Short mmCIF file of C-alpha atoms in Angstrom, two decimals:
data_model
loop_
_atom_site.label_atom_id
_atom_site.label_comp_id
_atom_site.label_asym_id
_atom_site.label_seq_id
_atom_site.Cartn_x
_atom_site.Cartn_y
_atom_site.Cartn_z
CA UNK A 197 -29.66 7.03 50.30
CA UNK A 198 -28.56 10.40 48.93
CA UNK A 199 -25.82 10.63 51.54
CA UNK A 200 -24.50 7.17 50.77
CA UNK A 201 -24.59 7.82 47.01
CA UNK A 202 -22.86 11.20 47.26
CA UNK A 203 -19.97 10.07 49.46
CA UNK A 204 -19.56 6.87 47.44
CA UNK A 205 -19.21 8.80 44.17
CA UNK A 206 -16.96 11.37 45.81
CA UNK A 207 -14.57 8.83 47.29
CA UNK A 208 -14.56 6.69 44.15
CA UNK A 209 -13.65 9.67 41.97
CA UNK A 210 -10.89 10.92 44.31
CA UNK A 211 -9.34 7.47 44.72
CA UNK A 212 -9.45 6.83 40.98
CA UNK A 213 -7.75 10.15 40.23
CA UNK A 214 -5.12 9.37 42.87
CA UNK A 215 -4.41 5.96 41.34
CA UNK A 216 -4.15 7.51 37.88
CA UNK A 217 -1.68 10.04 39.26
CA UNK A 218 0.42 7.21 40.71
CA UNK A 219 0.36 5.33 37.39
CA UNK A 220 1.34 8.41 35.43
CA UNK A 221 4.24 9.17 37.78
CA UNK A 222 5.41 5.55 37.62
CA UNK A 223 5.32 5.52 33.80
CA UNK A 224 6.46 9.08 33.22
CA UNK A 225 8.40 10.04 30.10
CA UNK A 226 9.27 13.51 31.37
CA UNK A 227 10.47 15.06 34.63
CA UNK A 228 8.24 14.76 37.70
CA UNK A 229 7.39 18.47 37.55
CA UNK A 230 6.44 18.28 33.88
CA UNK A 231 4.51 15.05 34.48
CA UNK A 232 2.48 16.68 37.27
CA UNK A 233 1.68 19.65 35.03
CA UNK A 234 0.67 17.31 32.22
CA UNK A 235 -1.48 15.28 34.61
CA UNK A 236 -3.52 18.34 35.50
CA UNK A 237 -3.76 19.29 31.82
CA UNK A 238 -6.25 16.53 31.05
CA UNK A 239 -9.92 17.49 31.03
CA UNK A 240 -10.73 13.98 32.24
CA UNK A 241 -8.56 14.38 35.34
CA UNK A 242 -9.75 17.88 36.20
CA UNK A 243 -13.40 16.96 35.75
CA UNK A 244 -13.19 13.75 37.79
CA UNK A 245 -11.35 15.73 40.47
CA UNK A 246 -14.21 18.26 40.47
CA UNK A 247 -16.65 15.36 40.77
CA UNK A 248 -14.76 13.99 43.76
CA UNK A 249 -14.60 17.35 45.52
CA UNK A 250 -18.20 18.31 44.72
CA UNK A 251 -19.76 15.06 45.90
CA UNK A 252 -17.63 14.98 49.05
CA UNK A 253 -18.71 18.54 49.91
CA UNK A 254 -22.30 17.60 49.04
CA UNK A 255 -22.13 14.74 51.56
CA UNK A 256 -20.80 17.10 54.24
CA UNK A 257 -23.52 19.62 53.41
CA UNK A 258 -26.30 17.02 53.62
CA UNK A 259 -25.21 16.23 57.16
CA UNK A 260 -24.59 19.76 58.45
CA UNK A 261 -25.89 22.25 55.84
CA UNK A 262 -22.82 24.47 56.20
CA UNK A 263 -22.08 25.06 52.51
CA UNK A 264 -25.19 26.74 51.01
CA UNK A 265 -23.91 27.15 47.44
CA UNK A 266 -23.36 23.39 47.06
CA UNK A 267 -27.12 22.81 46.84
CA UNK A 268 -27.71 25.67 44.42
CA UNK A 269 -29.78 24.38 41.47
CA UNK A 270 -27.59 23.95 38.42
CA UNK A 271 -24.32 23.09 40.17
CA UNK A 272 -24.99 19.37 39.98
CA UNK A 273 -26.21 19.75 36.39
CA UNK A 274 -23.04 21.54 35.30
CA UNK A 275 -20.86 18.84 36.86
CA UNK A 276 -23.04 16.22 35.17
CA UNK A 277 -22.64 17.91 31.78
CA UNK A 278 -18.85 18.05 32.13
CA UNK A 279 -18.47 14.41 33.15
CA UNK A 280 -20.93 13.36 30.43
CA UNK A 281 -18.73 15.07 27.85
CA UNK A 282 -15.73 13.19 29.30
CA UNK A 283 -17.56 9.93 28.71
CA UNK A 284 -18.88 10.77 25.25
CA UNK A 285 -15.61 12.10 23.84
CA UNK A 286 -13.75 9.08 25.15
CA UNK A 287 -16.21 6.53 23.79
CA UNK A 288 -16.44 8.09 20.32
CA UNK A 289 -13.05 9.74 19.78
CA UNK A 290 -10.43 8.28 22.11
CA UNK A 291 -11.27 4.69 23.03
CA UNK A 292 -9.47 3.30 19.98
CA UNK A 293 -6.42 5.54 20.39
CA UNK A 294 -4.80 3.23 22.95
CA UNK A 295 -5.31 -0.13 24.68
CA UNK A 296 -4.62 0.08 28.43
CA UNK A 297 -3.90 -3.10 30.34
CA UNK A 298 -4.35 -4.28 33.92
CA UNK A 299 -4.88 -1.61 36.56
CA UNK A 300 -4.68 1.15 33.95
CA UNK A 301 -7.62 -0.38 32.09
CA UNK A 302 -9.73 -0.45 35.27
CA UNK A 303 -8.86 3.15 36.07
CA UNK A 304 -9.60 4.12 32.48
CA UNK A 305 -13.08 2.60 32.62
CA UNK A 306 -13.80 4.22 35.97
CA UNK A 307 -12.77 7.69 34.79
CA UNK A 308 -14.51 7.56 31.42
CA UNK A 309 -17.47 5.21 31.83
CA UNK A 310 -18.48 4.20 35.35
CA UNK A 311 -18.14 7.53 37.16
CA UNK A 312 -19.98 9.43 34.37
CA UNK A 313 -22.86 6.93 34.55
CA UNK A 314 -23.03 7.17 38.34
CA UNK A 315 -23.14 10.97 38.21
CA UNK A 316 -25.89 10.93 35.57
CA UNK A 317 -27.94 8.56 37.74
CA UNK A 318 -27.42 10.80 40.77
CA UNK A 319 -28.53 13.79 38.73
CA UNK A 320 -31.65 11.92 37.62
CA UNK A 321 -32.70 11.15 41.18
CA UNK A 322 -31.59 14.20 43.13
CA UNK A 323 -31.19 17.37 41.03
CA UNK A 324 -33.80 20.10 41.46
CA UNK A 325 -34.45 20.02 37.72
CA UNK A 326 -37.35 22.47 37.54
CA UNK A 327 -35.22 25.29 38.96
CA UNK A 328 -32.54 25.20 36.25
CA UNK A 329 -32.71 27.97 33.64
CA UNK A 330 -31.48 27.80 30.04
CA UNK A 331 -29.38 30.92 30.60
CA UNK A 332 -27.17 28.80 32.88
CA UNK A 333 -25.65 27.23 29.76
CA UNK A 334 -23.55 30.36 29.18
CA UNK A 335 -22.04 30.05 32.67
CA UNK A 336 -21.39 26.36 32.19
CA UNK A 337 -19.32 27.13 29.08
CA UNK A 338 -16.76 29.14 31.10
CA UNK A 339 -14.92 26.06 32.36
CA UNK A 340 -14.38 24.38 28.95
CA UNK A 341 -13.43 27.73 27.39
CA UNK A 342 -10.83 28.51 30.08
CA UNK A 343 -9.53 24.95 29.76
CA UNK A 344 -9.25 25.27 25.98
CA UNK A 345 -7.28 28.52 26.18
CA UNK A 346 -5.03 26.99 28.83
CA UNK A 347 -4.07 23.84 26.91
CA UNK A 348 -3.57 25.71 23.63
CA UNK A 349 -1.49 28.38 25.34
CA UNK A 350 0.65 25.91 27.23
CA UNK A 351 0.92 23.67 24.19
CA UNK A 352 2.28 26.57 22.17
CA UNK A 353 5.18 27.00 24.61
CA UNK A 354 5.73 23.41 25.76
CA UNK A 355 4.77 21.40 22.70
CA UNK A 356 2.54 19.13 24.81
CA UNK A 357 -1.14 18.78 23.92
CA UNK A 358 -3.21 16.39 26.07
CA UNK A 359 -5.51 15.23 23.26
CA UNK A 360 -4.89 14.48 19.57
CA UNK A 361 -7.80 16.61 18.38
CA UNK A 362 -6.21 19.75 19.88
CA UNK A 363 -2.64 18.97 18.88
CA UNK A 364 -1.70 21.99 16.77
CA UNK A 365 1.73 20.54 15.98
CA UNK A 366 0.17 17.41 14.47
CA UNK A 367 -3.02 18.56 12.75
CA UNK A 368 -2.58 22.32 12.38
CA UNK A 369 -4.31 25.33 13.93
CA UNK A 370 -7.22 25.39 11.48
CA UNK A 371 -8.24 21.81 12.27
CA UNK A 372 -7.82 22.42 16.00
CA UNK A 373 -10.06 25.49 15.83
CA UNK A 374 -12.67 23.48 13.93
CA UNK A 375 -12.52 20.71 16.51
CA UNK A 376 -12.75 23.25 19.33
CA UNK A 377 -15.88 24.80 17.85
CA UNK A 378 -17.43 21.34 17.46
CA UNK A 379 -16.67 20.58 21.11
CA UNK A 380 -18.15 23.86 22.31
CA UNK A 381 -21.27 23.18 20.26
CA UNK A 382 -21.40 19.72 21.85
CA UNK A 383 -21.17 21.29 25.30
CA UNK A 384 -24.01 23.66 24.45
CA UNK A 385 -26.21 20.91 23.01
CA UNK A 386 -25.63 18.50 25.91
CA UNK A 387 -26.23 21.29 28.45
CA UNK A 388 -29.47 22.29 26.75
CA UNK A 389 -30.60 18.67 26.56
CA UNK A 390 -30.05 18.13 30.28
CA UNK A 391 -32.12 21.21 31.09
CA UNK A 392 -34.87 20.24 28.65
CA UNK A 393 -34.99 16.64 29.88
CA UNK A 394 -34.95 17.86 33.46
CA UNK A 395 -37.95 20.12 32.88
CA UNK A 396 -39.86 17.31 31.21
CA UNK A 397 -39.10 14.91 34.04
CA UNK A 398 -40.60 17.31 36.59
CA UNK A 399 -43.91 17.59 34.74
#
């Protein structure tokens, strides 16, 4: 069952990201090069791509055990935290920003709702929860921090910010810094909660 679940989530995530890429290219408002760069500037896209790659490699590893680090306790939890944040931020901060239609709406729900729920369920059933340490939270923060510096740095030179709550040109640097701190606190809280819940579930 674990093999079926892992490859199903992996393929679903990769296909969904690919479809979103196609839709963004088809509806681009900038050059293809700029559109590609913008595509990979969204935390949602990067995180779902990580989900697709991780779960595909996990499936391969279950069959042949050739990638030892894939099964390291905490890797699945970190991926789960990231995709959970994708879902939460979308539901509470971005869902009302736009109204996608047709295929875009389906892709939107997959990226922000369905895939996060599937990953959380997989984590519940298959993560080695007792082996995860609270100190791992600091390592898990590296990805969102690097991402934050990247989008702010690129936004400064290009004028493009992937999300309204980090758009310095629209809301100012002070507000963006406040929002960034709130998001980092959210990452820390969600990470800690997953570890705490995981420990309780193993008792």
